[in-house]
GROMACS .gro file of C-alpha atoms in nm:
model
  140
    1UNK     CA    1   2.799  -3.139   2.525
    2UNK     CA    2   2.459  -3.043   2.658
    3UNK     CA    3   2.136  -3.123   2.480
    4UNK     CA    4   2.021  -2.864   2.229
    5UNK     CA    5   1.738  -2.643   2.332
    6UNK     CA    6   1.459  -2.499   2.125
    7UNK     CA    7   1.401  -2.136   2.201
    8UNK     CA    8   1.055  -2.006   2.123
    9UNK     CA    9   1.067  -1.629   2.121
   10UNK     CA   10   0.795  -1.373   2.064
   11UNK     CA   11   0.903  -1.200   1.749
   12UNK     CA   12   0.793  -0.900   1.557
   13UNK     CA   13   0.891  -0.824   1.203
   14UNK     CA   14   0.997  -0.477   1.301
   15UNK     CA   15   1.232  -0.598   1.574
   16UNK     CA   16   1.388  -0.844   1.331
   17UNK     CA   17   1.441  -0.572   1.078
   18UNK     CA   18   1.503  -0.270   1.298
   19UNK     CA   19   1.624  -0.382   1.637
   20UNK     CA   20   1.720  -0.030   1.753
   21UNK     CA   21   1.365   0.088   1.681
   22UNK     CA   22   1.223  -0.163   1.927
   23UNK     CA   23   1.413   0.003   2.209
   24UNK     CA   24   1.239   0.333   2.151
   25UNK     CA   25   1.037   0.443   2.451
   26UNK     CA   26   0.862   0.729   2.270
   27UNK     CA   27   0.575   0.619   2.050
   28UNK     CA   28   0.537   0.854   1.754
   29UNK     CA   29   0.189   0.969   1.660
   30UNK     CA   30   0.039   0.880   1.320
   31UNK     CA   31   0.063   1.251   1.230
   32UNK     CA   32   0.438   1.254   1.305
   33UNK     CA   33   0.490   0.940   1.100
   34UNK     CA   34   0.288   1.083   0.808
   35UNK     CA   35   0.539   1.370   0.777
   36UNK     CA   36   0.833   1.134   0.725
   37UNK     CA   37   0.965   1.017   0.389
   38UNK     CA   38   0.874   0.660   0.291
   39UNK     CA   39   1.168   0.459   0.158
   40UNK     CA   40   1.109   0.126  -0.013
   41UNK     CA   41   1.348  -0.155   0.087
   42UNK     CA   42   1.636  -0.161  -0.161
   43UNK     CA   43   1.646   0.217  -0.206
   44UNK     CA   44   1.880   0.456  -0.031
   45UNK     CA   45   1.721   0.638   0.260
   46UNK     CA   46   1.809   0.968   0.428
   47UNK     CA   47   2.143   0.964   0.609
   48UNK     CA   48   1.984   1.041   0.946
   49UNK     CA   49   1.783   0.717   0.930
   50UNK     CA   50   1.461   0.901   1.009
   51UNK     CA   51   1.221   0.749   0.758
   52UNK     CA   52   0.944   0.494   0.725
   53UNK     CA   53   1.071   0.169   0.575
   54UNK     CA   54   0.834   0.001   0.330
   55UNK     CA   55   0.860  -0.366   0.240
   56UNK     CA   56   0.649  -0.407  -0.075
   57UNK     CA   57   0.427  -0.712  -0.118
   58UNK     CA   58   0.564  -0.982  -0.350
   59UNK     CA   59   0.913  -0.830  -0.375
   60UNK     CA   60   1.211  -1.054  -0.304
   61UNK     CA   61   1.356  -0.991   0.041
   62UNK     CA   62   1.702  -1.141   0.101
   63UNK     CA   63   1.785  -1.316   0.428
   64UNK     CA   64   2.150  -1.405   0.492
   65UNK     CA   65   2.206  -1.726   0.688
   66UNK     CA   66   2.535  -1.866   0.817
   67UNK     CA   67   2.679  -2.128   1.048
   68UNK     CA   68   3.030  -2.067   1.180
   69UNK     CA   69   3.248  -2.095   1.486
   70UNK     CA   70   3.573  -2.224   1.631
   71UNK     CA   71   3.428  -2.575   1.675
   72UNK     CA   72   3.374  -2.616   1.300
   73UNK     CA   73   3.632  -2.720   1.040
   74UNK     CA   74   3.403  -2.586   0.765
   75UNK     CA   75   3.155  -2.300   0.785
   76UNK     CA   76   2.879  -2.227   0.538
   77UNK     CA   77   2.649  -1.944   0.444
   78UNK     CA   78   2.375  -1.876   0.199
   79UNK     CA   79   2.096  -1.643   0.106
   80UNK     CA   80   1.726  -1.715   0.121
   81UNK     CA   81   1.463  -1.515  -0.065
   82UNK     CA   82   1.125  -1.454   0.099
   83UNK     CA   83   0.819  -1.259  -0.012
   84UNK     CA   84   0.553  -1.081   0.190
   85UNK     CA   85   0.184  -1.127   0.118
   86UNK     CA   86   0.116  -0.756   0.166
   87UNK     CA   87   0.298  -0.427   0.208
   88UNK     CA   88   0.451  -0.371   0.550
   89UNK     CA   89   0.559  -0.029   0.680
   90UNK     CA   90   0.791   0.008   0.981
   91UNK     CA   91   0.895   0.301   1.195
   92UNK     CA   92   1.045   0.286   1.546
   93UNK     CA   93   0.858  -0.015   1.676
   94UNK     CA   94   0.539   0.083   1.492
   95UNK     CA   95   0.391  -0.121   1.208
   96UNK     CA   96   0.132  -0.049   0.940
   97UNK     CA   97  -0.010  -0.244   0.649
   98UNK     CA   98  -0.147   0.062   0.469
   99UNK     CA   99   0.101   0.336   0.568
  100UNK     CA  100  -0.173   0.521   0.760
  101UNK     CA  101  -0.302   0.310   1.050
  102UNK     CA  102  -0.021   0.235   1.297
  103UNK     CA  103   0.011   0.008   1.599
  104UNK     CA  104   0.288  -0.153   1.800
  105UNK     CA  105   0.469  -0.409   1.588
  106UNK     CA  106   0.437  -0.676   1.856
  107UNK     CA  107   0.059  -0.629   1.861
  108UNK     CA  108   0.032  -0.720   1.493
  109UNK     CA  109   0.311  -0.971   1.416
  110UNK     CA  110   0.456  -1.257   1.618
  111UNK     CA  111   0.657  -1.568   1.554
  112UNK     CA  112   0.930  -1.795   1.674
  113UNK     CA  113   1.287  -1.911   1.614
  114UNK     CA  114   1.387  -2.278   1.623
  115UNK     CA  115   1.748  -2.394   1.646
  116UNK     CA  116   1.859  -2.754   1.691
  117UNK     CA  117   2.177  -2.953   1.634
  118UNK     CA  118   2.208  -3.238   1.384
  119UNK     CA  119   2.112  -3.566   1.548
  120UNK     CA  120   1.809  -3.431   1.732
  121UNK     CA  121   1.446  -3.411   1.626
  122UNK     CA  122   1.169  -3.271   1.842
  123UNK     CA  123   1.427  -3.232   2.122
  124UNK     CA  124   1.503  -3.606   2.122
  125UNK     CA  125   1.812  -3.793   1.993
  126UNK     CA  126   1.773  -3.899   1.629
  127UNK     CA  127   2.107  -3.980   1.467
  128UNK     CA  128   1.972  -3.927   1.113
  129UNK     CA  129   1.808  -3.585   1.141
  130UNK     CA  130   1.976  -3.271   1.006
  131UNK     CA  131   2.012  -2.961   1.220
  132UNK     CA  132   1.746  -2.694   1.195
  133UNK     CA  133   1.745  -2.315   1.198
  134UNK     CA  134   1.409  -2.162   1.120
  135UNK     CA  135   1.214  -1.843   1.171
  136UNK     CA  136   0.839  -1.807   1.157
  137UNK     CA  137   0.645  -1.480   1.116
  138UNK     CA  138   0.269  -1.473   1.174
  139UNK     CA  139  -0.004  -1.211   1.176
  140UNK     CA  140  -0.183  -1.180   1.508
   0.00000   0.00000   0.00000
């Protein structure tokens, strides 16, 4: 088996939440976005999916995690709860903290993913260390 690798990826909150929106080539204007309905996470949005998604500050946001595969005799999964420090609004690769001033999501939020197998720490063999799967989200 090859050594595990740590992948550090530029990450935006919007791409994590709305991957199809990141592929959009057309950047909507703030005026176009202002005409859309705002739907708070946890509420039902319009069927066409054309709405601004609001993640409210301090609300519990669930993140499903799992480890599975044909190599494993036992899989596992769980749910983590995270909270944002402030409101975040998302629409097609655009991000806002006030619902009015918009910019590209990747210009405002970045981060990284780390994945390693049990028995490795800092990309070196360590037969006592647990595996790691982590995500980090940071303001730019």
